[in-house]
Each structure stands twice: as C-alpha cells, then as structure tokens.
Coordinates of C-alpha atoms in Angstrom, one line a residue:
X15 CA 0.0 0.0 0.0
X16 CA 1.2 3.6 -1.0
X17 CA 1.1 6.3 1.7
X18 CA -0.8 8.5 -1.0
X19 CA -3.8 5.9 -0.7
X20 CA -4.2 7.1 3.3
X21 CA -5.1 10.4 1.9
X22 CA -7.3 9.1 -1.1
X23 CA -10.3 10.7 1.4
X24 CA -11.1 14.3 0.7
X25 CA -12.6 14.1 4.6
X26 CA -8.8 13.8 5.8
X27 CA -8.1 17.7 4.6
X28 CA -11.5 19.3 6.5
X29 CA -10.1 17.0 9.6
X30 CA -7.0 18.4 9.6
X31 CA -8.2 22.1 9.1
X32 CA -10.4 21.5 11.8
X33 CA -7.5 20.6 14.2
X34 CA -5.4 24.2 12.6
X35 CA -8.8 25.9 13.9
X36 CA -9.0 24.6 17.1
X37 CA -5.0 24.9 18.4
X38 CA -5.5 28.2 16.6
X39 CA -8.2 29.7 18.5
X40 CA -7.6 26.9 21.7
X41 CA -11.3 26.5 21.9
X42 CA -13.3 23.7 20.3
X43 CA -16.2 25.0 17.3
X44 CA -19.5 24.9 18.8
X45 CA -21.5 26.4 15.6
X46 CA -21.1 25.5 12.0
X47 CA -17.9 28.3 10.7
X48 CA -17.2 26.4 7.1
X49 CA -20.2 26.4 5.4
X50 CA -22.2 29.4 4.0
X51 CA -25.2 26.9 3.6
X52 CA -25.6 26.2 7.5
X53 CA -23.2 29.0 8.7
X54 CA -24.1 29.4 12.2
X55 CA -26.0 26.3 12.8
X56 CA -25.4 24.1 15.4
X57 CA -22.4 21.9 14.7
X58 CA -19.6 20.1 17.0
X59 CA -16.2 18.6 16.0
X60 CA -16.5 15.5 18.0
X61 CA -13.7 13.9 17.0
X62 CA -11.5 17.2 17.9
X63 CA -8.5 15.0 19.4
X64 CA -7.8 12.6 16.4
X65 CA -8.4 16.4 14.5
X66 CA -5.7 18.1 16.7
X67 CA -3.3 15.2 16.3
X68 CA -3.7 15.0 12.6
X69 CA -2.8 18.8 12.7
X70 CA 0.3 18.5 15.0
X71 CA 1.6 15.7 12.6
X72 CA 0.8 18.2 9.8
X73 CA 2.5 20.9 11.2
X74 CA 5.8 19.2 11.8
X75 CA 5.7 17.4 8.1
X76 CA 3.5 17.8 6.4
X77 CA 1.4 15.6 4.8
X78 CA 4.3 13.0 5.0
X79 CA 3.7 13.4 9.1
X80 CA -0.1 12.9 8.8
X81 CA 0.7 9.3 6.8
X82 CA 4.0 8.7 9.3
X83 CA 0.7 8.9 11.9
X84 CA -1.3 7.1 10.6
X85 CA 1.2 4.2 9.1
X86 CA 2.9 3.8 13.3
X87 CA -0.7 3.8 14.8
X88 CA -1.6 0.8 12.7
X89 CA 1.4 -1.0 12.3
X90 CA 1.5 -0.8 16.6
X91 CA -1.5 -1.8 16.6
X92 CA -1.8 -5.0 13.8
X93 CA 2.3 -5.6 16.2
X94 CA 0.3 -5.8 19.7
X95 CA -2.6 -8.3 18.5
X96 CA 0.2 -10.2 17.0
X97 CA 2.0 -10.7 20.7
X98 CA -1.7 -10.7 22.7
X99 CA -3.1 -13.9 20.3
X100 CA 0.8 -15.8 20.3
X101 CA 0.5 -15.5 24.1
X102 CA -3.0 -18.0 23.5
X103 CA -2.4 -19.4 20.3
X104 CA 0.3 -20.9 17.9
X105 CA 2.9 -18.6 15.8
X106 CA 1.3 -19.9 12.8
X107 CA -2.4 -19.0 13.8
X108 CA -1.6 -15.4 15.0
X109 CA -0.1 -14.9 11.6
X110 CA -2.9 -16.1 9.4
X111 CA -5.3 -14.4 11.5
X112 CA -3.5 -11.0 11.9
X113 CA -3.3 -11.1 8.1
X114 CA -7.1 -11.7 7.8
X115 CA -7.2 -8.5 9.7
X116 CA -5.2 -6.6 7.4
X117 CA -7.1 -7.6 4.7
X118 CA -10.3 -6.3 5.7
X119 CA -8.8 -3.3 7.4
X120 CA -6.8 -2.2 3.8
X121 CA -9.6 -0.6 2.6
X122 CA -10.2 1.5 5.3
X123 CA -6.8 2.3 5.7
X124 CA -7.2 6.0 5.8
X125 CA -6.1 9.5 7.4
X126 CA -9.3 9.9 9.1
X127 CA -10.4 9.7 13.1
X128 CA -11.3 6.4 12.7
X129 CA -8.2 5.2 12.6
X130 CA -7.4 5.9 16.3
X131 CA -9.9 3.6 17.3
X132 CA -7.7 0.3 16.1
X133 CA -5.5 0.5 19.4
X134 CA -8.3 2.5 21.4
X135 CA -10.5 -0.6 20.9
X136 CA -8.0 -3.4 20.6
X137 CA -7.2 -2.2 24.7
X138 CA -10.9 -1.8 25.0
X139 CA -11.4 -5.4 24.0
X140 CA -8.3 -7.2 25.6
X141 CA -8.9 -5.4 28.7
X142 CA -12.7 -6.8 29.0
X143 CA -11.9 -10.4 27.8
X144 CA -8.8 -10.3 30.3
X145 CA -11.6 -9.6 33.2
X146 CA -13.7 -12.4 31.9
X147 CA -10.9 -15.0 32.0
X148 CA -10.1 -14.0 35.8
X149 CA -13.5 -14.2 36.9
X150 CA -14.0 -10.2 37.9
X151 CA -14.9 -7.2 37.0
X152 CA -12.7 -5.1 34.6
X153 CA -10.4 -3.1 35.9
X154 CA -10.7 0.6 36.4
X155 CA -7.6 0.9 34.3
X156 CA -9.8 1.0 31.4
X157 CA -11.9 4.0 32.1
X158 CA -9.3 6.7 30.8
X159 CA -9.3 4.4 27.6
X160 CA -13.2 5.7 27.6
X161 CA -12.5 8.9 27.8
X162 CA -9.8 8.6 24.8
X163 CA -12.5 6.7 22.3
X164 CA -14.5 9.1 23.0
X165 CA -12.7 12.8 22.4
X166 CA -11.0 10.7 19.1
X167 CA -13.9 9.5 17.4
X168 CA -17.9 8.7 17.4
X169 CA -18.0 5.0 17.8
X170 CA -16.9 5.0 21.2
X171 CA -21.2 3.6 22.7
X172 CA -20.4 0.5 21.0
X173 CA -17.8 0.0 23.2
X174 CA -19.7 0.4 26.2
X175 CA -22.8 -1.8 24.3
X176 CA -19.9 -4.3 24.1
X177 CA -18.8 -4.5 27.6
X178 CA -23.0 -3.9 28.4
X179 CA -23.1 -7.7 26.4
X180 CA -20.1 -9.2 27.8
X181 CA -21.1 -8.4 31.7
X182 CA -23.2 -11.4 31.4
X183 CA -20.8 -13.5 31.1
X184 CA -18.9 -12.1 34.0
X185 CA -21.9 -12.5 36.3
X186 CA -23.5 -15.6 35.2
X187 CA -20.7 -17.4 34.2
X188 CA -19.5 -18.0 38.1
X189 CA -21.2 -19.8 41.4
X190 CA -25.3 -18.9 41.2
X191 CA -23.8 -17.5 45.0
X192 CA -21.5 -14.8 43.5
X193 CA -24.2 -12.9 40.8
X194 CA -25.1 -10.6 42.7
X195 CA -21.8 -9.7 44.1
X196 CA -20.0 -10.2 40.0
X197 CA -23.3 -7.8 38.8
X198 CA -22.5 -4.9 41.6
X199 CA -19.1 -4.6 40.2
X200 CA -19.8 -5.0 36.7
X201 CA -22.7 -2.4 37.0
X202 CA -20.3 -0.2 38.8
X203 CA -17.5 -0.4 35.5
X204 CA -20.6 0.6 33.3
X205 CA -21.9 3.2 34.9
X206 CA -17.8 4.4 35.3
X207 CA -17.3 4.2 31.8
X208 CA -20.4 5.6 30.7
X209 CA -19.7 8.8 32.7
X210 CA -16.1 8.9 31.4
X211 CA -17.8 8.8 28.2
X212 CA -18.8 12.3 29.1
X213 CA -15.6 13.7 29.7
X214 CA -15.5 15.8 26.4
X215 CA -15.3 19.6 25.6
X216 CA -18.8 18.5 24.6
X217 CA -19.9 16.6 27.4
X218 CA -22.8 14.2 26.6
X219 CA -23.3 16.0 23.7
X220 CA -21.2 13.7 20.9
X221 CA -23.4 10.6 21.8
X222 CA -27.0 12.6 21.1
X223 CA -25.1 12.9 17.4
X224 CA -24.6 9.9 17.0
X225 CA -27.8 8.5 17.7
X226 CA -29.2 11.4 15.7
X227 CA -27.3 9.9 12.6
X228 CA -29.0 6.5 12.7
X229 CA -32.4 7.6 13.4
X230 CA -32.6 10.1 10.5
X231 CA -30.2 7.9 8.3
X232 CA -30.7 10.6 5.5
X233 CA -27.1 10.9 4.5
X234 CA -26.3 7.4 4.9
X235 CA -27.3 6.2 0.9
X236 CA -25.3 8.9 -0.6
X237 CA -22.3 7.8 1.3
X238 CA -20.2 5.0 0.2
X239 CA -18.8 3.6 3.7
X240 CA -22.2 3.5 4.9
X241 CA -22.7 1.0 1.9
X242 CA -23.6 -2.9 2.7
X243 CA -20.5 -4.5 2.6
X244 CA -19.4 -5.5 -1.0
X245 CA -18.1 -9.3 -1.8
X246 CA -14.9 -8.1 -3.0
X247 CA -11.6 -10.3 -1.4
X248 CA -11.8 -7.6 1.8
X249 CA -15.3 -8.7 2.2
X250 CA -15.3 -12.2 1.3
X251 CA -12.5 -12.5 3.8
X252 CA -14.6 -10.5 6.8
X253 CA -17.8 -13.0 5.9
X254 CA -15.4 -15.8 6.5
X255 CA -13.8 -14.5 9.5
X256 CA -18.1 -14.2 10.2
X257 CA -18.9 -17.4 9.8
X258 CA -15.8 -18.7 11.3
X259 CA -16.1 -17.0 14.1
X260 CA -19.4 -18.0 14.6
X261 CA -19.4 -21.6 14.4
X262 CA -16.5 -21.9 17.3
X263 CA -18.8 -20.1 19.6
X264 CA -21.7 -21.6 19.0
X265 CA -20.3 -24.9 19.7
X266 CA -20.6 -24.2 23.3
X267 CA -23.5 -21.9 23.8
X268 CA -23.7 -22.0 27.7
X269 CA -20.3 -20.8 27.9
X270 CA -19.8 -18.7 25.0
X271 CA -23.4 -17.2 24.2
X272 CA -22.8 -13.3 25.3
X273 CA -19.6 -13.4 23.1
X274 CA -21.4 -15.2 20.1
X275 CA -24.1 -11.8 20.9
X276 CA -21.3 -9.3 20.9
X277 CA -20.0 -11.1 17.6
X278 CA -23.7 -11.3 15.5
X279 CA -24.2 -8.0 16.4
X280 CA -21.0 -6.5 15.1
X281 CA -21.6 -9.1 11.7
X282 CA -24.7 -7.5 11.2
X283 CA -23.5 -4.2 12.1
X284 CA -20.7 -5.0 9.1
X285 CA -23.1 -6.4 6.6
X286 CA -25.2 -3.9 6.7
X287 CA -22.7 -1.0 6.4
X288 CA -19.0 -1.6 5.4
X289 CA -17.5 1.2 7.8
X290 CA -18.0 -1.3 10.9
X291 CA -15.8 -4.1 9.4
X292 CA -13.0 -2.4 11.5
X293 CA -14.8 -3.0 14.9
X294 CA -15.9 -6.9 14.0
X295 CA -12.5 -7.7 12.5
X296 CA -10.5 -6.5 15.6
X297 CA -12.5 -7.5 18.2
X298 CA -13.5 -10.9 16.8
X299 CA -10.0 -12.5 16.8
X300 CA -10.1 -11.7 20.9
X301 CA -13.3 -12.9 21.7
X302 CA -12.7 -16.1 20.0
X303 CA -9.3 -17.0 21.0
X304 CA -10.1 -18.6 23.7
X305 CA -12.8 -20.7 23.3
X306 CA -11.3 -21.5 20.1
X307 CA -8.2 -23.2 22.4
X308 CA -10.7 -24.9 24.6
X309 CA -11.9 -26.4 21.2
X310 CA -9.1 -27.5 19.3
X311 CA -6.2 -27.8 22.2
X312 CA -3.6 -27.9 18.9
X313 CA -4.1 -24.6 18.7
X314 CA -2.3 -23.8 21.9
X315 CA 0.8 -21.7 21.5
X316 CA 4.4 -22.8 22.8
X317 CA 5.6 -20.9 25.7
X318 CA 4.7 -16.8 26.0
X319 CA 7.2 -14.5 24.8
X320 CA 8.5 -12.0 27.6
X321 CA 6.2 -9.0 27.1
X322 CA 8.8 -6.3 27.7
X323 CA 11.4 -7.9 25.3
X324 CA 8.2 -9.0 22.5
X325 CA 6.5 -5.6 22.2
X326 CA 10.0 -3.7 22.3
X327 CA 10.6 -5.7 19.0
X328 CA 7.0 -4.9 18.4
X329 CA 7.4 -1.5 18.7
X330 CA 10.9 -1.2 16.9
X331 CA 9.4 -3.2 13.9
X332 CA 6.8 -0.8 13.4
X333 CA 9.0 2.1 13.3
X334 CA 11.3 0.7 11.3
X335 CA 8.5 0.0 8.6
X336 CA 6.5 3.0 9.0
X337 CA 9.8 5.9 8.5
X338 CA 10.8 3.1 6.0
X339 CA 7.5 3.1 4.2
X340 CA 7.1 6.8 4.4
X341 CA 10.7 7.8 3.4
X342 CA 10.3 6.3 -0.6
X343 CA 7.6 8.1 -1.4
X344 CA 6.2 11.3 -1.5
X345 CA 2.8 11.2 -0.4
X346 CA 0.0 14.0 -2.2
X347 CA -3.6 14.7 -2.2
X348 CA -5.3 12.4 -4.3
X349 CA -5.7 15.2 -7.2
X350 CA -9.3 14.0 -8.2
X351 CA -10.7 15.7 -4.6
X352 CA -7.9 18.8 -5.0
X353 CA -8.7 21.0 -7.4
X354 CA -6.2 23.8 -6.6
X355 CA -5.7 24.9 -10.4
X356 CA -9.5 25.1 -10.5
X357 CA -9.4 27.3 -7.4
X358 CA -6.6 29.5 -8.3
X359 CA -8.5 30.2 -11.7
X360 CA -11.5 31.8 -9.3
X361 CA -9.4 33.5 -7.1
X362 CA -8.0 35.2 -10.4
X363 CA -11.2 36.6 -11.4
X364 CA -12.3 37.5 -8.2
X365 CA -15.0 35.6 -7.2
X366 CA -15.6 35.1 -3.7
X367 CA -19.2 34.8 -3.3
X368 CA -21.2 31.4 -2.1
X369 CA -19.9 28.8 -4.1
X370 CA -21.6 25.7 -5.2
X371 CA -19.1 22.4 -4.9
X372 CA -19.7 18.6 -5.7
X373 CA -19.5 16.7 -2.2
X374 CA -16.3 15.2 -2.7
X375 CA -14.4 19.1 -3.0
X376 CA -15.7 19.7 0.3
X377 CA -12.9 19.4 2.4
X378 CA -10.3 20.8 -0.1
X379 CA -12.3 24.1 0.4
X380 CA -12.4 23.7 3.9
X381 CA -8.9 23.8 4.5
X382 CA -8.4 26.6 1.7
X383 CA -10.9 28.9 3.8
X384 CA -13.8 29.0 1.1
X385 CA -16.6 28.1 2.7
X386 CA -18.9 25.2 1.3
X387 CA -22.3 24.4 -0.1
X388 CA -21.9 20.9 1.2
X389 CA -19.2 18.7 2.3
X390 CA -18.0 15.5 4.5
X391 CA -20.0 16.7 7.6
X392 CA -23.0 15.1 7.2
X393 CA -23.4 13.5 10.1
X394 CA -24.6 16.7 11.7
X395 CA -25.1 19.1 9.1
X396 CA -26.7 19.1 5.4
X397 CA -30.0 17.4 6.5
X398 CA -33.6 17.9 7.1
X399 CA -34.4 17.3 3.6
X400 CA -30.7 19.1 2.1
X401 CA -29.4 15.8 0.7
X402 CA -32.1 14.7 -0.7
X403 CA -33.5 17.9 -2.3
X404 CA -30.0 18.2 -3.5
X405 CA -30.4 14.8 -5.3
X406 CA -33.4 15.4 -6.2
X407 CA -32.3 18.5 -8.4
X408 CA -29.7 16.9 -9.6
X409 CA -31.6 14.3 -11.4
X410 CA -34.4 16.4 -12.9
X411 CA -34.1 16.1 -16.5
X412 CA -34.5 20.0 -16.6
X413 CA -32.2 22.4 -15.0
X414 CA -35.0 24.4 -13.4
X415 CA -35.0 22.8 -10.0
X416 CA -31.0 23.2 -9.8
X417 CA -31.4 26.8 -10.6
X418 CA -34.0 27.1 -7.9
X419 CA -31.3 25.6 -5.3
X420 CA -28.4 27.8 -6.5
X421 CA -31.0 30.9 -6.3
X422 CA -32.4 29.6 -3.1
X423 CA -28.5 29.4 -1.2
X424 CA -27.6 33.1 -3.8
X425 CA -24.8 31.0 -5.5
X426 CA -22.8 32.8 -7.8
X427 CA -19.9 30.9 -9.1
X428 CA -19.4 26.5 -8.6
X429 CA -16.2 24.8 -8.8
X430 CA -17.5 21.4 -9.5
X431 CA -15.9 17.8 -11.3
X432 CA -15.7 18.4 -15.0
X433 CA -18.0 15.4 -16.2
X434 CA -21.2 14.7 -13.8
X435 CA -24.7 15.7 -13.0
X436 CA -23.6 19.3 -11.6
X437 CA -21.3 19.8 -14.8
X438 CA -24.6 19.1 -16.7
X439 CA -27.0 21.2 -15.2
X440 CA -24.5 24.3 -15.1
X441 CA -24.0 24.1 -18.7
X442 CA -27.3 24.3 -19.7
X443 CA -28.0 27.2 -17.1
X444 CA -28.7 30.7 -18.8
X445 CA -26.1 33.5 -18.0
X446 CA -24.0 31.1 -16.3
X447 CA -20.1 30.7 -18.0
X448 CA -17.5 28.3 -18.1
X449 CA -14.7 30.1 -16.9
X450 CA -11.9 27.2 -16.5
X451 CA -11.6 23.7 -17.1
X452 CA -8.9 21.0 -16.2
X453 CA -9.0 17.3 -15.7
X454 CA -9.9 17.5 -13.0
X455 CA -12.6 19.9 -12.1
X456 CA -14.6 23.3 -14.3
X457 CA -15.3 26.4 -12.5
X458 CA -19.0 28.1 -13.6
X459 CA -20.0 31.5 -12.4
X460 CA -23.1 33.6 -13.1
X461 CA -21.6 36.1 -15.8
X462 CA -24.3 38.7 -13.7
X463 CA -22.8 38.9 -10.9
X464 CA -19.1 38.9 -11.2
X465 CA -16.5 42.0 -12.0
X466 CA -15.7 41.9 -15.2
X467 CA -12.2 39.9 -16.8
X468 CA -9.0 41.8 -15.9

C-alpha cells in the first residue's frame, strides 16, 4: 500500500483544518464556521483529538507526518494483537489471523479519526476479555481508555454496548452464590465508563449525534462507507472470518453465548454498512481466542514471549517500517478531490461569493478557507431534507430545479468535477459561464454577478 492511498479521502483535509482551527483559537467549534449553507447552525467537532493530532503531525511534516501517523498507529496496533493472540495461540495461527485483519482493514486504511480507534479498541477489548478470563470485574484501568475513544472518534457507545453484552458473562458465568456480588461490580465499570464517556469539551453531547445519525439515516445512501458490505476479497475474507467465528462459539452456547451476541451484532453491524468491518475484524479474533483453544487444544501456543522484550521488537518493527515506508515516497492529495488549479483560476477573477461544490471538493475548500455548499460533515449538518433535495435537483431532466437551489443558497460561481450531474446542469444554465476547465474539475460563475475579466 502507497502512503498517498491514506489520503485518497477528501474528509482527511477538513479534519486536519479542523485541528489548525482549534489549536488556533484553543477553543473547540461549537456552531457550523465552514459552510455558508448552514453558517451558524449548530455543529460540534467531536472527534477534535484525532483532529488536533492529525494537525500536529501536519504541522511538523506535512502531509508525510499525517501518513508517518497514521502508518505507526496501525502498524502498533496490527504488532500488539500479533503478541496478545501468540501469548493464547500458535505462531502460525496469530499470523494467518492478523493477516485476515489486514485484509479487511486495507480498505479503510485511511487518514481519518477512525483510525485511532484500532489501538483504542483493541485495549478496550483485551482489557474486557482479560476480566472475563479472571473471573471479575474489569479493571478501572480502562476508564481513561473511555475517555480517549470518545474525544478521538464517534463509535466510542459500542464499546460500552460491548462490555454492556459481555457483563453477562462475567456475572453468570461463576457460582449462582456470587451474581449478585460479580453484577455490583460489573454495573459499577458501566456506569464508570459511561460517565467517562462524558468527559468531552462537549460533554454528553457527541453521543445525542450519533444517535441522531442513525435515526434520520438521510445521509447514509449517498455515502459509500455507509454502503452494505461488498463481496470483494476484503469482504469475502470478513464474511469468512463471520462465519468462522461464529461456528466456534456456538459450539458451546452456555459458555460462549454473550460473546457469540457481541460477535452477531457487530456481523450485522458489518453487513449492513461496510464502515464497521473495522470494529468486527479487531474485536472478533479476541473474543474467539479462547474458546477456540478450549476447542481445538492444537491450537495452543508454545511458551509466552517475555512482554517487555516481544513488544520492544513490536514496537521497533513498526518504526522501522512506518519511516521506511514513508521515506520512498512522496505522499500527495489524491488530485481528483484537490482542485487547486481550479481554485486558483476563481481567485484570479475574483469571485468570492457562495460557491456551489460537488461533495467530494468539500474538504479541499475547507482547508483553503472558502466556505462550502456541502461537504463531509454530514453526520450533523446538510439534512432535514438538504441531501435529498440536493439529489433530487440533480436528477431532474431540466435544470429548473438546480437553478432554484443555487438561487435559493444566492450562488454565484461552482467549482465542480468536470464530467457529472452538476457539470450538466451548469451548462445548460442561462447567464452562467465556463470560466476554467482542467481534468480534473470546471469552475461556472453567473456572468451577472461577477466583475468583469482583468
């Protein structure tokens, strides 16, 4: 994998101006400030941490740092579920089923917040299944891992539905004398966690937003990660890793049957949109390793590797390959979502009023200060009937409706990809021009309302 293919996102350049904004001004964004369509609406960066650090890599480097970031996080991270399954299982197996794992994680392999949650979770997970295989409750260790998923990225409630699941095992899985005691302390952990949850500039705030984006689930068709997962090799080799996973543990159903939960529900999570085959391929492997042992003894691993010695190797391998990796090539914005030329060219002529952008130039103009008709930020903004009207216009055979949106939002100029259903619609638009066109995106303005050709 190139390091330019971690930045084949246009979301990874509104993240990292986000991050510029916030050390700027050392406050977090409370109101929408890059958008002219819902300037001033309410709007949080909830991911601000995973923003900030994607900044502070950029600042150093560049955009070299913000793939050197992203390339150590999950190398260290594929390194320490290499050592934690050869600690319970043979060489061999940890290989093949590390190497599963990066084949379903490749794809979404990207400079984004997500990416933090690989180790955030894989501690989450290890840390739960630890406490199960001692009897108790988990330790309180954990709760500052909480508070980390949750200022680095939105996924962090299924981690507490997770360890919500897995607490009956804990209590029911020991002496019918000991549930009540094993339920106190697991109830205490939840109720912990869940109010370390809240420990965000925010406050409870981030998880309303992501409930919000479920039930109105009117951005989620025109996105491509919230897609069911496709049956390409990453997928066939997650619905095997599914099915796999699900046959050990339902060999033993009294024992294993709030795992085999905590695994259907993350399948189906998967299944139904591709973006979760992160959380089901990382937190699969650990809550089958062990009942997979108890299974199939040959599967055992030969005596532990000292931990301080294994993950200093660990460690030392993954930054060996990441400065290795980062230092032969030259990584750049994928050109298709960066159409600086196309931007210069308005600049030139002076426009500056509210622009009109396909989605995937959104966070290009974000982090060039123009703010945008719509872009990557969809789980909060661009909805009660935006996306859809949007689409809607867009497919009219006639260009009246589109006209009506520009008008509507007082659009004057659109910097747009050269070949598509906005492309389309602008051409046939009277008094609008073609002002510049490259291969990679056309700029249109309404020959009305700007200053004349120097």
């Amino acid at each position: 994998m190139r390091a330019d293919q971690l930045l084949n996102d246009p979301d990874s350049q509104w993240h990292m101006a986000i991050g510029r904004w916030i050390v700027a001004h050392g406050t977090v964004p409370w109101t929408d400030l890059f958008s002219h369509t819902f300037a001033g609406s309410p709007w949080i960066a909830k991911e601000w941490a995973s923003q900030v650090l994607f900044y502070g890599a950029f600042a150093v480097a560049g955009w070299w740092g913000v793939c050197m970031l992203t390339i150590l996080v999950v190398a260290g991270s594929l390194g320490s579920l290499h050592l934690w399954l050869q600690r319970r299982v043979s060489a061999t197996a940890a290989l093949m089923t590390v190497t599963a794992v990066f084949v379903v994680l490749a794809p979404h392999l990207l400079a984004r917040p997500h990416i933090f949650t690989v180790p955030v979770l894989l501690v989450w997970m290890t840390g739960l299944v630890a406490a199960l295989e001692r009897g108790r409750a988990p330790s309180f260790w954990l709760i500052p891992v909480m508070v980390a998923w949750a200022n680095l990225h939105g996924s962090y409630p299924i981690g507490l539905v997770i360890a919500g699941i897995l607490a009956g095992e804990g209590v029911f899985s020991g002496p019918r004398s000991e549930w009540i005691g094993r339920a106190s302390r697991w109830g205490r952990f939840l109720v912990v966690a869940t109010a370390a949850s809240c420990l965000t500039p925010y406050g409870y705030a981030p998880f309303l937003v992501n409930l919000g984006l479920f039930n109105s689930g009117e951005s989620l068709p025109f996105i491509k990660e919230w897609q069911p997962l496709g049956l390409d090799g990453a997928g066939v080799v997650a619905v095997a890793l599914l099915i796999g996973s699900i046959a050990l543990l339902v060999a033993d159903t009294r024992k294993t049957l709030f795992r085999l939960g905590v695994v259907t529900l993350l399948g189906v999570m998967m299944i139904r949109h591709a973006r979760f085959a992160e959380l089901f391929v990382l937190a699969a492997p650990i809550l089958v390793a062990g009942p997979a042992m108890t299974r199939f003894p040959a599967l055992r691993g030969g005596p532990a590797i000292a931990t301080s010695r294994g993950l200093g190797f660990a460690i030392l391998a993954c930054a060996v390959a990441a400065i290795a990796t980062a230092a032969v090539v030259s990584p750049r914005l994928n050109e298709a979502m960066t159409p600086q030329a196309a931007l210069d060219a308005a600049r030139a002529r002076g426009l500056s009023g509210p622009v009109y952008n396909d989605y995937d130039f959104g966070g290009f103009l974000i982090r060039s200060g123009v703010p945008t008709f719509i872009d990557g930020r969809s789980d909060q903004l661009f909805l009660d009937g935006f996306m859809n009207g949007l689409d809607q216009a867009l497919a009219a055979s006639e260009p009246d409706r589109f006209a009506a949106l520009l008008a509507r939002y007082r659009v004057t100029w659109a910097l747009v990809r050269r070949e598509g259903r906005s492309a389309a619609h602008l051409r046939s638009l009277e008094g609008w021009r073609l002002l510049h066109e490259d291969e990679t995106a056309s700029v249109y303005h309404d020959a009305a309302g700007v200053p004349a050709a120097r």
